[in-house]
Amino acid sequence: MAKKGDLLSVRQDIRVVDATIRDGGLCNNFWFDDKFVKDLFNANVKAGVDYMEFGYKASKEIFDEKDFGKWKFCNDADIRKIVGDNKTKLKIAVMADVGRTDFEKDIIPKKDSPIDLIRIATYINTIPAAVEMIEDCAKKGYETSINIMAVSKANTEDIRTALEILGQSSVNTFYIVDSYGALYPEQARRLADIYCEIADKYKKNVGIHAHNNQQLAFANTIEAMTHCVSYLDATVDGMGRGAGNCPLELLLGFLKNPKYKVEPILKIIEEHTQKMKDDGVMWGYDIPYMLTGQYNTHPRPAISYVKEGRTDYFKFSNELYDIINS
Amino acid sequence: MAKKGDLLSVRQDIRVVDATIRDGGLCNNFWFDDKFVKDLFNANVKAGVDYMEFGYKASKEIFDEKDFGKWKFCNDADIRKIVGDNKTKLKIAVMADVGRTDFEKDIIPKKDSPIDLIRIATYINTIPAAVEMIEDCAKKGYETSINIMAVSKANTEDIRTALEILGQSSVNTFYIVDSYGALYPEQARRLADIYCEIADKYKKNVGIHAHNNQQLAFANTIEAMTHCVSYLDATVDGMGRGAGNCPLELLLGFLKNPKYKVEPILKIIEEHTQKMKDDGVMWGYDIPYMLTGQYNTHPRPAISYVKEGRTDYFKFSNELYDIINS
């Protein structure tokens, strides 16, 4: 696939998606105070960010509202309390997991909602259920994306088949999701080429959501972008589950479009996210996450390990070997 | 340039160089205790590392021995205290800065020294002085490399001219050194291609030494490697000046040659480097280093800033703008 753009010019197709509240919410069960969310919204507007993901539209049948902060559920009224009628250029996104969202009830017609984009998260074996959600949301007037998780574990033929099905749906954007932080840049570029080949055929966009288990989230994001990907997920301070995500401040500093500015995000880091870390919210590159990334496996054992405060990495590496091979 | 190797097979030309004591010594003025250095030596042997850099051969006329730990000077006797007659496969390296080494006096004939490789560090404007050192060391029987620092600031024509001069010298290996952590993977690949083109002509090797200001040290190292580079610098836990280096544990986990093992390095992290961090030795990715990397400038202002314990990143970013543009 031909390289798109170069290191000095502007790519008009680029869209930066701030996923801090959604992926970062996995670190603190979505207990963000309104001041933080409001400050982040305003900073994203100033920074030229294109989309801000507020959280999940999680099913209240499956999850108890008392156990989580409100951004697990993203009631339209709660979003409106932050953004009002949102007269800014920053679009609002939420994530809806296949099988864990009462989309027919909880996703209301777009004309009555502050939300612009519904991001539908699926594994490769639940594509038909995802298509049902895509069509429901599209009919209600939303832009949609399909975020195929754990793609480092999927085989190429299955990915092609899934994308061909999705190409024929109403979805606007295909997303490469490296849930395990296992992809190397060479693999990210190769996946980007496959996604873009099918996306071009069906006039869809392609995005990437990377994890930082091997300190490659930023590298994979810009390498996929250089090939053809245009929707780029990032989070402030890299906040996100386990090793976290592509840091928004690295991405904004890299992009050449003068509308993107890193400084408003620096303020959020110094005023908010560093304090969250000091208060014990945990995320970011660490040896246990590196190991699950190298093993191309779910970060679950690493997350438990880090929570326990253990630092016997050598022993953990042996335990992990047993977990994976048992 | 054709891609060398793939993600599954072994490249016989690869050499892993552990630069922990040398680059990490810049974080603690080389005050490492002998137990650490000895443990690291043994771990590197077990991990299959090819070279271990012990420190600098710094001039005792310029630097006072009382102000630094011994690895700033790397007396042959001090190295021998760690490695004995070094009957292992791990080769010993030291760095010698152009203009800051009394090489005629302090670098003794190879037959009387435990050192195998002298790494000569130079800026692009001191190549003739570097060649003088190369020839002196080569005549004494050492393998040599030339480490051209701050290459992100050099222009391509100067790099080509320098490499043509060096190609005609006795040096064994050309090194790409991203002192400012400013290179993006695309640029690392482009530089690798230039270095390798000239290296192939003169039968030299090519190496890379990356810094982690933009979380790209590992990515740039493996991307340069995939193009053609074979000598790969890394440090345990990424320990090194400012944002640090390519973490050795990431690199060893990536390489497919079964002789490389990550586990012995995990032990060094849990037993030593994490404790150094707890004791106040500072290195690793942080916002101020990110900013000097994005600005493609020396990390000096960021190092002072971090030492002062400041976290007003927004203000620092404005100060940096003024420092660079004044």
PDB file of N, CA and C in Angstrom, chain A residues 3 6-7 184-187 189-190 212-216 218-219 222-223 226 237 247 249-250 252-254 256 262-264 266-267 269-270 274 285 287 290-291 294-295 311-315 317-318, chain B residues 3 6-7 184-187 189-190 212-216 218-219 222-223 226 237 247 249-250 252-254 262-264 266-267 269-270 274 285 287 290-291 294-295 311-315 317-318:
ATOM      1  N   LYS A   3       2.357   4.841   0.806  1.00  0.00           N
ATOM      2  CA  LYS A   3       2.459   5.651   2.009  1.00  0.00           C
ATOM      3  C   LYS A   3       1.609   6.909   1.818  1.00  0.00           C
ATOM      4  N   ASP A   6       3.639  12.761   4.591  1.00  0.00           N
ATOM      5  CA  ASP A   6       5.039  12.728   4.993  1.00  0.00           C
ATOM      6  C   ASP A   6       5.155  13.395   6.355  1.00  0.00           C
ATOM      7  N   LEU A   7       6.410  13.571   6.831  1.00  0.00           N
ATOM      8  CA  LEU A   7       6.587  14.054   8.203  1.00  0.00           C
ATOM      9  C   LEU A   7       6.410  15.570   8.337  1.00  0.00           C
ATOM     10  N   TYR A 184       3.934  -5.425  17.057  1.00  0.00           N
ATOM     11  CA  TYR A 184       5.130  -4.668  16.708  1.00  0.00           C
ATOM     12  C   TYR A 184       4.791  -3.756  15.525  1.00  0.00           C
ATOM     13  N   PRO A 185       5.563  -2.676  15.336  1.00  0.00           N
ATOM     14  CA  PRO A 185       5.216  -1.726  14.271  1.00  0.00           C
ATOM     15  C   PRO A 185       5.028  -2.403  12.904  1.00  0.00           C
ATOM     16  N   GLU A 186       5.868  -3.359  12.601  1.00  0.00           N
ATOM     17  CA  GLU A 186       5.755  -4.074  11.325  1.00  0.00           C
ATOM     18  C   GLU A 186       4.382  -4.734  11.186  1.00  0.00           C
ATOM     19  N   GLN A 187       3.878  -5.303  12.292  1.00  0.00           N
ATOM     20  CA  GLN A 187       2.558  -5.947  12.275  1.00  0.00           C
ATOM     21  C   GLN A 187       1.446  -4.902  12.211  1.00  0.00           C
ATOM     22  N   ARG A 189       1.628  -2.056  10.744  1.00  0.00           N
ATOM     23  CA  ARG A 189       1.571  -1.587   9.342  1.00  0.00           C
ATOM     24  C   ARG A 189       0.883  -2.621   8.462  1.00  0.00           C
ATOM     25  N   ARG A 190       1.196  -3.901   8.691  1.00  0.00           N
ATOM     26  CA  ARG A 190       0.611  -4.969   7.877  1.00  0.00           C
ATOM     27  C   ARG A 190      -0.916  -5.019   8.076  1.00  0.00           C
ATOM     28  N   ASN A 212       0.121   0.128  25.531  1.00  0.00           N
ATOM     29  CA  ASN A 212       1.535   0.459  25.693  1.00  0.00           C
ATOM     30  C   ASN A 212       2.362  -0.603  26.417  1.00  0.00           C
ATOM     31  N   ASN A 213       1.920  -1.850  26.392  1.00  0.00           N
ATOM     32  CA  ASN A 213       2.630  -2.907  27.126  1.00  0.00           C
ATOM     33  C   ASN A 213       4.105  -2.996  26.766  1.00  0.00           C
ATOM     34  N   GLN A 214       4.429  -2.731  25.510  1.00  0.00           N
ATOM     35  CA  GLN A 214       5.816  -2.832  25.075  1.00  0.00           C
ATOM     36  C   GLN A 214       6.368  -1.470  24.652  1.00  0.00           C
ATOM     37  N   GLN A 215       5.797  -0.416  25.235  1.00  0.00           N
ATOM     38  CA  GLN A 215       6.215   0.956  24.879  1.00  0.00           C
ATOM     39  C   GLN A 215       6.104   1.189  23.381  1.00  0.00           C
ATOM     40  N   LEU A 216       5.080   0.611  22.770  1.00  0.00           N
ATOM     41  CA  LEU A 216       4.929   0.744  21.323  1.00  0.00           C
ATOM     42  C   LEU A 216       3.607   1.396  20.920  1.00  0.00           C
ATOM     43  N   PHE A 218       2.524   4.544  20.947  1.00  0.00           N
ATOM     44  CA  PHE A 218       2.702   5.731  20.101  1.00  0.00           C
ATOM     45  C   PHE A 218       3.311   5.332  18.754  1.00  0.00           C
ATOM     46  N   ALA A 219       4.343   4.508  18.802  1.00  0.00           N
ATOM     47  CA  ALA A 219       5.000   4.070  17.558  1.00  0.00           C
ATOM     48  C   ALA A 219       4.001   3.375  16.638  1.00  0.00           C
ATOM     49  N   ILE A 222       1.517   5.973  15.047  1.00  0.00           N
ATOM     50  CA  ILE A 222       2.007   6.825  13.952  1.00  0.00           C
ATOM     51  C   ILE A 222       2.455   6.004  12.754  1.00  0.00           C
ATOM     52  N   GLU A 223       2.896   4.771  12.991  1.00  0.00           N
ATOM     53  CA  GLU A 223       3.281   3.922  11.853  1.00  0.00           C
ATOM     54  C   GLU A 223       2.042   3.479  11.070  1.00  0.00           C
ATOM     55  N   THR A 226       0.934   6.461   9.122  1.00  0.00           N
ATOM     56  CA  THR A 226       1.750   6.745   7.939  1.00  0.00           C
ATOM     57  C   THR A 226       1.345   5.851   6.780  1.00  0.00           C
ATOM     58  N   ASP A 237      -1.824  11.520  29.293  1.00  0.00           N
ATOM     59  CA  ASP A 237      -0.863  10.860  30.178  1.00  0.00           C
ATOM     60  C   ASP A 237      -0.843   9.347  29.929  1.00  0.00           C
ATOM     61  N   PRO A 247      -0.067   8.042  24.480  1.00  0.00           N
ATOM     62  CA  PRO A 247      -0.260   9.324  25.168  1.00  0.00           C
ATOM     63  C   PRO A 247      -0.676  10.427  24.180  1.00  0.00           C
ATOM     64  N   GLU A 249      -0.445  13.564  24.454  1.00  0.00           N
ATOM     65  CA  GLU A 249       0.541  14.637  24.343  1.00  0.00           C
ATOM     66  C   GLU A 249       1.660  14.277  23.356  1.00  0.00           C
ATOM     67  N   LEU A 250       2.005  13.006  23.253  1.00  0.00           N
ATOM     68  CA  LEU A 250       2.980  12.584  22.243  1.00  0.00           C
ATOM     69  C   LEU A 250       2.384  12.723  20.842  1.00  0.00           C
ATOM     70  N   LEU A 252      -0.180  14.655  19.794  1.00  0.00           N
ATOM     71  CA  LEU A 252      -0.424  16.047  19.394  1.00  0.00           C
ATOM     72  C   LEU A 252       0.886  16.755  19.059  1.00  0.00           C
ATOM     73  N   GLY A 253       1.965  16.390  19.766  1.00  0.00           N
ATOM     74  CA  GLY A 253       3.276  16.980  19.470  1.00  0.00           C
ATOM     75  C   GLY A 253       3.837  16.520  18.135  1.00  0.00           C
ATOM     76  N   PHE A 254       3.363  15.394  17.668  1.00  0.00           N
ATOM     77  CA  PHE A 254       3.859  14.819  16.406  1.00  0.00           C
ATOM     78  C   PHE A 254       3.113  15.369  15.197  1.00  0.00           C
ATOM     79  N   LYS A 256       1.300  17.568  12.442  1.00  0.00           N
ATOM     80  CA  LYS A 256       1.778  18.845  11.899  1.00  0.00           C
ATOM     81  C   LYS A 256       0.660  19.859  11.648  1.00  0.00           C
ATOM     82  N   VAL A 262      -0.429  20.899  21.951  1.00  0.00           N
ATOM     83  CA  VAL A 262      -0.152  20.021  23.085  1.00  0.00           C
ATOM     84  C   VAL A 262      -0.359  20.733  24.432  1.00  0.00           C
ATOM     85  N   GLU A 263      -0.208  22.055  24.464  1.00  0.00           N
ATOM     86  CA  GLU A 263      -0.160  22.784  25.742  1.00  0.00           C
ATOM     87  C   GLU A 263      -1.411  22.599  26.621  1.00  0.00           C
ATOM     88  N   PRO A 264      -2.624  22.657  26.061  1.00  0.00           N
ATOM     89  CA  PRO A 264      -3.797  22.473  26.942  1.00  0.00           C
ATOM     90  C   PRO A 264      -3.788  21.107  27.648  1.00  0.00           C
ATOM     91  N   LEU A 266      -1.004  19.488  28.552  1.00  0.00           N
ATOM     92  CA  LEU A 266      -0.003  19.562  29.629  1.00  0.00           C
ATOM     93  C   LEU A 266      -0.656  20.065  30.920  1.00  0.00           C
ATOM     94  N   LYS A 267      -1.572  21.013  30.762  1.00  0.00           N
ATOM     95  CA  LYS A 267      -2.286  21.545  31.943  1.00  0.00           C
ATOM     96  C   LYS A 267      -3.116  20.456  32.620  1.00  0.00           C
ATOM     97  N   ILE A 269      -2.512  17.304  32.614  1.00  0.00           N
ATOM     98  CA  ILE A 269      -1.581  16.385  33.283  1.00  0.00           C
ATOM     99  C   ILE A 269      -1.155  16.972  34.623  1.00  0.00           C
ATOM    100  N   GLU A 270      -0.711  18.233  34.611  1.00  0.00           N
ATOM    101  CA  GLU A 270      -0.197  18.795  35.870  1.00  0.00           C
ATOM    102  C   GLU A 270      -1.304  19.033  36.885  1.00  0.00           C
ATOM    103  N   GLN A 274      -1.617  13.574  37.152  1.00  0.00           N
ATOM    104  CA  GLN A 274      -0.501  13.271  38.049  1.00  0.00           C
ATOM    105  C   GLN A 274      -1.016  13.114  39.485  1.00  0.00           C
ATOM    106  N   TYR A 285       3.202   1.774  31.656  1.00  0.00           N
ATOM    107  CA  TYR A 285       4.178   0.721  31.371  1.00  0.00           C
ATOM    108  C   TYR A 285       4.815   0.182  32.652  1.00  0.00           C
ATOM    109  N   ILE A 287       6.834  -3.795  34.110  1.00  0.00           N
ATOM    110  CA  ILE A 287       7.360  -5.095  33.679  1.00  0.00           C
ATOM    111  C   ILE A 287       6.262  -6.163  33.516  1.00  0.00           C
ATOM    112  N   MET A 290       4.582  -5.645  30.302  1.00  0.00           N
ATOM    113  CA  MET A 290       5.510  -5.976  29.228  1.00  0.00           C
ATOM    114  C   MET A 290       5.460  -7.472  28.941  1.00  0.00           C
ATOM    115  N   LEU A 291       5.444  -8.270  30.018  1.00  0.00           N
ATOM    116  CA  LEU A 291       5.463  -9.729  29.846  1.00  0.00           C
ATOM    117  C   LEU A 291       4.178 -10.232  29.195  1.00  0.00           C
ATOM    118  N   GLN A 294       4.491  -9.337  25.572  1.00  0.00           N
ATOM    119  CA  GLN A 294       5.408 -10.242  24.862  1.00  0.00           C
ATOM    120  C   GLN A 294       4.759 -11.608  24.613  1.00  0.00           C
ATOM    121  N   TYR A 295       3.935 -12.052  25.577  1.00  0.00           N
ATOM    122  CA  TYR A 295       3.254 -13.347  25.433  1.00  0.00           C
ATOM    123  C   TYR A 295       1.983 -13.238  24.585  1.00  0.00           C
ATOM    124  N   THR A 311       6.705  -7.224  43.337  1.00  0.00           N
ATOM    125  CA  THR A 311       7.750  -6.792  42.406  1.00  0.00           C
ATOM    126  C   THR A 311       8.739  -7.930  42.121  1.00  0.00           C
ATOM    127  N   ASP A 312       8.305  -9.161  42.409  1.00  0.00           N
ATOM    128  CA  ASP A 312       9.171 -10.313  42.104  1.00  0.00           C
ATOM    129  C   ASP A 312       8.911 -10.741  40.651  1.00  0.00           C
ATOM    130  N   TYR A 313       9.490  -9.960  39.754  1.00  0.00           N
ATOM    131  CA  TYR A 313       9.203 -10.111  38.325  1.00  0.00           C
ATOM    132  C   TYR A 313       9.618 -11.474  37.780  1.00  0.00           C
ATOM    133  N   PHE A 314      10.744 -11.959  38.273  1.00  0.00           N
ATOM    134  CA  PHE A 314      11.268 -13.236  37.785  1.00  0.00           C
ATOM    135  C   PHE A 314      10.258 -14.343  38.080  1.00  0.00           C
ATOM    136  N   LYS A 315       9.735 -14.354  39.310  1.00  0.00           N
ATOM    137  CA  LYS A 315       8.754 -15.361  39.705  1.00  0.00           C
ATOM    138  C   LYS A 315       7.466 -15.196  38.884  1.00  0.00           C
ATOM    139  N   SER A 317       7.135 -14.032  35.956  1.00  0.00           N
ATOM    140  CA  SER A 317       7.353 -14.481  34.581  1.00  0.00           C
ATOM    141  C   SER A 317       7.191 -16.007  34.475  1.00  0.00           C
ATOM    142  N   ASN A 318       7.633 -16.725  35.510  1.00  0.00           N
ATOM    143  CA  ASN A 318       7.425 -18.180  35.532  1.00  0.00           C
ATOM    144  C   ASN A 318       5.954 -18.540  35.726  1.00  0.00           C
TER     145      ASN A 318
ATOM    146  N   LYS B   3      14.573  -5.275   3.125  1.00  0.00           N
ATOM    147  CA  LYS B   3      14.349  -5.627   4.515  1.00  0.00           C
ATOM    148  C   LYS B   3      15.189  -6.865   4.841  1.00  0.00           C
ATOM    149  N   ASP B   6      12.841 -11.451   9.224  1.00  0.00           N
ATOM    150  CA  ASP B   6      11.421 -11.311   9.470  1.00  0.00           C
ATOM    151  C   ASP B   6      11.175 -11.466  10.958  1.00  0.00           C
ATOM    152  N   LEU B   7       9.883 -11.506  11.349  1.00  0.00           N
ATOM    153  CA  LEU B   7       9.578 -11.502  12.786  1.00  0.00           C
ATOM    154  C   LEU B   7       9.722 -12.873  13.441  1.00  0.00           C
ATOM    155  N   TYR B 184      11.727   9.852  14.756  1.00  0.00           N
ATOM    156  CA  TYR B 184      10.547   9.013  14.579  1.00  0.00           C
ATOM    157  C   TYR B 184      10.976   7.754  13.807  1.00  0.00           C
ATOM    158  N   PRO B 185      10.210   6.664  13.922  1.00  0.00           N
ATOM    159  CA  PRO B 185      10.633   5.418  13.269  1.00  0.00           C
ATOM    160  C   PRO B 185      10.956   5.592  11.781  1.00  0.00           C
ATOM    161  N   GLU B 186      10.153   6.395  11.105  1.00  0.00           N
ATOM    162  CA  GLU B 186      10.387   6.639   9.680  1.00  0.00           C
ATOM    163  C   GLU B 186      11.779   7.230   9.442  1.00  0.00           C
ATOM    164  N   GLN B 187      12.187   8.139  10.333  1.00  0.00           N
ATOM    165  CA  GLN B 187      13.510   8.752  10.213  1.00  0.00           C
ATOM    166  C   GLN B 187      14.613   7.775  10.595  1.00  0.00           C
ATOM    167  N   ARG B 189      14.521   4.582  10.156  1.00  0.00           N
ATOM    168  CA  ARG B 189      14.687   3.683   9.002  1.00  0.00           C
ATOM    169  C   ARG B 189      15.469   4.363   7.882  1.00  0.00           C
ATOM    170  N   ARG B 190      15.170   5.651   7.660  1.00  0.00           N
ATOM    171  CA  ARG B 190      15.834   6.384   6.589  1.00  0.00           C
ATOM    172  C   ARG B 190      17.329   6.522   6.886  1.00  0.00           C
ATOM    173  N   ASN B 212      14.691   7.564  24.894  1.00  0.00           N
ATOM    174  CA  ASN B 212      13.271   7.276  25.033  1.00  0.00           C
ATOM    175  C   ASN B 212      12.382   8.506  25.286  1.00  0.00           C
ATOM    176  N   ASN B 213      12.853   9.672  24.875  1.00  0.00           N
ATOM    177  CA  ASN B 213      12.097  10.909  25.143  1.00  0.00           C
ATOM    178  C   ASN B 213      10.664  10.851  24.647  1.00  0.00           C
ATOM    179  N   GLN B 214      10.448  10.164  23.528  1.00  0.00           N
ATOM    180  CA  GLN B 214       9.100  10.088  22.963  1.00  0.00           C
ATOM    181  C   GLN B 214       8.574   8.652  22.978  1.00  0.00           C
ATOM    182  N   GLN B 215       9.087   7.857  23.927  1.00  0.00           N
ATOM    183  CA  GLN B 215       8.667   6.447  24.027  1.00  0.00           C
ATOM    184  C   GLN B 215       8.913   5.726  22.708  1.00  0.00           C
ATOM    185  N   LEU B 216       9.994   6.092  22.026  1.00  0.00           N
ATOM    186  CA  LEU B 216      10.276   5.473  20.725  1.00  0.00           C
ATOM    187  C   LEU B 216      11.616   4.747  20.687  1.00  0.00           C
ATOM    188  N   PHE B 218      12.645   1.812  21.878  1.00  0.00           N
ATOM    189  CA  PHE B 218      12.527   0.400  21.473  1.00  0.00           C
ATOM    190  C   PHE B 218      12.040   0.308  20.025  1.00  0.00           C
ATOM    191  N   ALA B 219      11.024   1.101  19.700  1.00  0.00           N
ATOM    192  CA  ALA B 219      10.486   1.075  18.331  1.00  0.00           C
ATOM    193  C   ALA B 219      11.563   1.437  17.320  1.00  0.00           C
ATOM    194  N   ILE B 222      14.145  -1.506  16.916  1.00  0.00           N
ATOM    195  CA  ILE B 222      13.743  -2.686  16.139  1.00  0.00           C
ATOM    196  C   ILE B 222      13.401  -2.316  14.694  1.00  0.00           C
ATOM    197  N   GLU B 223      12.965  -1.093  14.470  1.00  0.00           N
ATOM    198  CA  GLU B 223      12.693  -0.686  13.088  1.00  0.00           C
ATOM    199  C   GLU B 223      13.998  -0.515  12.302  1.00  0.00           C
ATOM    200  N   THR B 226      15.228  -3.973  11.576  1.00  0.00           N
ATOM    201  CA  THR B 226      14.508  -4.648  10.496  1.00  0.00           C
ATOM    202  C   THR B 226      15.027  -4.184   9.136  1.00  0.00           C
ATOM    203  N   ASP B 237      16.123  -1.861  32.429  1.00  0.00           N
ATOM    204  CA  ASP B 237      15.095  -0.956  32.955  1.00  0.00           C
ATOM    205  C   ASP B 237      15.115   0.382  32.215  1.00  0.00           C
ATOM    206  N   PRO B 247      14.865  -0.246  26.606  1.00  0.00           N
ATOM    207  CA  PRO B 247      14.973  -1.224  27.691  1.00  0.00           C
ATOM    208  C   PRO B 247      15.452  -2.589  27.176  1.00  0.00           C
ATOM    209  N   GLU B 249      15.148  -5.449  28.473  1.00  0.00           N
ATOM    210  CA  GLU B 249      14.153  -6.508  28.647  1.00  0.00           C
ATOM    211  C   GLU B 249      13.143  -6.516  27.494  1.00  0.00           C
ATOM    212  N   LEU B 250      12.833  -5.361  26.943  1.00  0.00           N
ATOM    213  CA  LEU B 250      11.952  -5.319  25.766  1.00  0.00           C
ATOM    214  C   LEU B 250      12.664  -5.918  24.560  1.00  0.00           C
ATOM    215  N   LEU B 252      15.291  -8.038  24.461  1.00  0.00           N
ATOM    216  CA  LEU B 252      15.546  -9.483  24.571  1.00  0.00           C
ATOM    217  C   LEU B 252      14.265 -10.285  24.375  1.00  0.00           C
ATOM    218  N   GLY B 253      13.130  -9.733  24.827  1.00  0.00           N
ATOM    219  CA  GLY B 253      11.847 -10.404  24.634  1.00  0.00           C
ATOM    220  C   GLY B 253      11.424 -10.433  23.176  1.00  0.00           C
ATOM    221  N   PHE B 254      11.939  -9.518  22.401  1.00  0.00           N
ATOM    222  CA  PHE B 254      11.569  -9.408  20.984  1.00  0.00           C
ATOM    223  C   PHE B 254      12.412 -10.329  20.101  1.00  0.00           C
ATOM    224  N   VAL B 262      15.260 -13.202  28.598  1.00  0.00           N
ATOM    225  CA  VAL B 262      14.909 -11.989  29.338  1.00  0.00           C
ATOM    226  C   VAL B 262      14.974 -12.201  30.855  1.00  0.00           C
ATOM    227  N   GLU B 263      14.807 -13.438  31.325  1.00  0.00           N
ATOM    228  CA  GLU B 263      14.636 -13.687  32.764  1.00  0.00           C
ATOM    229  C   GLU B 263      15.801 -13.194  33.636  1.00  0.00           C
ATOM    230  N   PRO B 264      17.071 -13.414  33.240  1.00  0.00           N
ATOM    231  CA  PRO B 264      18.157 -12.924  34.110  1.00  0.00           C
ATOM    232  C   PRO B 264      18.107 -11.405  34.304  1.00  0.00           C
ATOM    233  N   LEU B 266      15.269  -9.634  34.361  1.00  0.00           N
ATOM    234  CA  LEU B 266      14.174  -9.353  35.304  1.00  0.00           C
ATOM    235  C   LEU B 266      14.699  -9.376  36.732  1.00  0.00           C
ATOM    236  N   LYS B 267      15.619 -10.293  37.003  1.00  0.00           N
ATOM    237  CA  LYS B 267      16.216 -10.389  38.350  1.00  0.00           C
ATOM    238  C   LYS B 267      16.996  -9.125  38.698  1.00  0.00           C
ATOM    239  N   ILE B 269      16.442  -6.167  37.557  1.00  0.00           N
ATOM    240  CA  ILE B 269      15.464  -5.092  37.798  1.00  0.00           C
ATOM    241  C   ILE B 269      14.903  -5.206  39.209  1.00  0.00           C
ATOM    242  N   GLU B 270      14.452  -6.416  39.579  1.00  0.00           N
ATOM    243  CA  GLU B 270      13.828  -6.528  40.898  1.00  0.00           C
ATOM    244  C   GLU B 270      14.829  -6.380  42.034  1.00  0.00           C
ATOM    245  N   GLN B 274      15.203  -1.147  40.471  1.00  0.00           N
ATOM    246  CA  GLN B 274      14.024  -0.573  41.114  1.00  0.00           C
ATOM    247  C   GLN B 274      14.405   0.059  42.449  1.00  0.00           C
ATOM    248  N   TYR B 285      11.050   8.031  30.923  1.00  0.00           N
ATOM    249  CA  TYR B 285      10.124   8.914  30.216  1.00  0.00           C
ATOM    250  C   TYR B 285       9.384   9.833  31.177  1.00  0.00           C
ATOM    251  N   ILE B 287       7.306  14.033  31.024  1.00  0.00           N
ATOM    252  CA  ILE B 287       6.844  15.116  30.134  1.00  0.00           C
ATOM    253  C   ILE B 287       7.970  16.081  29.717  1.00  0.00           C
ATOM    254  N   MET B 290       9.909  14.524  27.024  1.00  0.00           N
ATOM    255  CA  MET B 290       9.086  14.463  25.825  1.00  0.00           C
ATOM    256  C   MET B 290       9.187  15.775  25.053  1.00  0.00           C
ATOM    257  N   LEU B 291       9.120  16.893  25.800  1.00  0.00           N
ATOM    258  CA  LEU B 291       9.139  18.205  25.142  1.00  0.00           C
ATOM    259  C   LEU B 291      10.485  18.480  24.477  1.00  0.00           C
ATOM    260  N   GLN B 294      10.488  16.409  21.359  1.00  0.00           N
ATOM    261  CA  GLN B 294       9.647  17.007  20.308  1.00  0.00           C
ATOM    262  C   GLN B 294      10.331  18.215  19.677  1.00  0.00           C
ATOM    263  N   TYR B 295      11.066  18.989  20.486  1.00  0.00           N
ATOM    264  CA  TYR B 295      11.790  20.161  19.983  1.00  0.00           C
ATOM    265  C   TYR B 295      13.129  19.782  19.342  1.00  0.00           C
ATOM    266  N   THR B 311       6.669  20.385  38.539  1.00  0.00           N
ATOM    267  CA  THR B 311       5.700  19.645  37.724  1.00  0.00           C
ATOM    268  C   THR B 311       4.758  20.609  36.988  1.00  0.00           C
ATOM    269  N   ASP B 312       5.206  21.880  36.881  1.00  0.00           N
ATOM    270  CA  ASP B 312       4.392  22.844  36.117  1.00  0.00           C
ATOM    271  C   ASP B 312       4.783  22.760  34.639  1.00  0.00           C
ATOM    272  N   TYR B 313       4.264  21.702  34.012  1.00  0.00           N
ATOM    273  CA  TYR B 313       4.687  21.369  32.649  1.00  0.00           C
ATOM    274  C   TYR B 313       4.339  22.460  31.644  1.00  0.00           C
ATOM    275  N   PHE B 314       3.184  23.070  31.845  1.00  0.00           N
ATOM    276  CA  PHE B 314       2.723  24.108  30.912  1.00  0.00           C
ATOM    277  C   PHE B 314       3.724  25.266  30.896  1.00  0.00           C
ATOM    278  N   LYS B 315       4.144  25.693  32.087  1.00  0.00           N
ATOM    279  CA  LYS B 315       5.102  26.795  32.199  1.00  0.00           C
ATOM    280  C   LYS B 315       6.452  26.376  31.603  1.00  0.00           C
ATOM    281  N   SER B 317       7.018  24.304  29.283  1.00  0.00           N
ATOM    282  CA  SER B 317       6.932  24.252  27.825  1.00  0.00           C
ATOM    283  C   SER B 317       7.121  25.654  27.229  1.00  0.00           C
ATOM    284  N   ASN B 318       6.606  26.685  27.906  1.00  0.00           N
ATOM    285  CA  ASN B 318       6.831  28.065  27.452  1.00  0.00           C
ATOM    286  C   ASN B 318       8.286  28.480  27.646  1.00  0.00           C
TER     287      ASN B 318
END
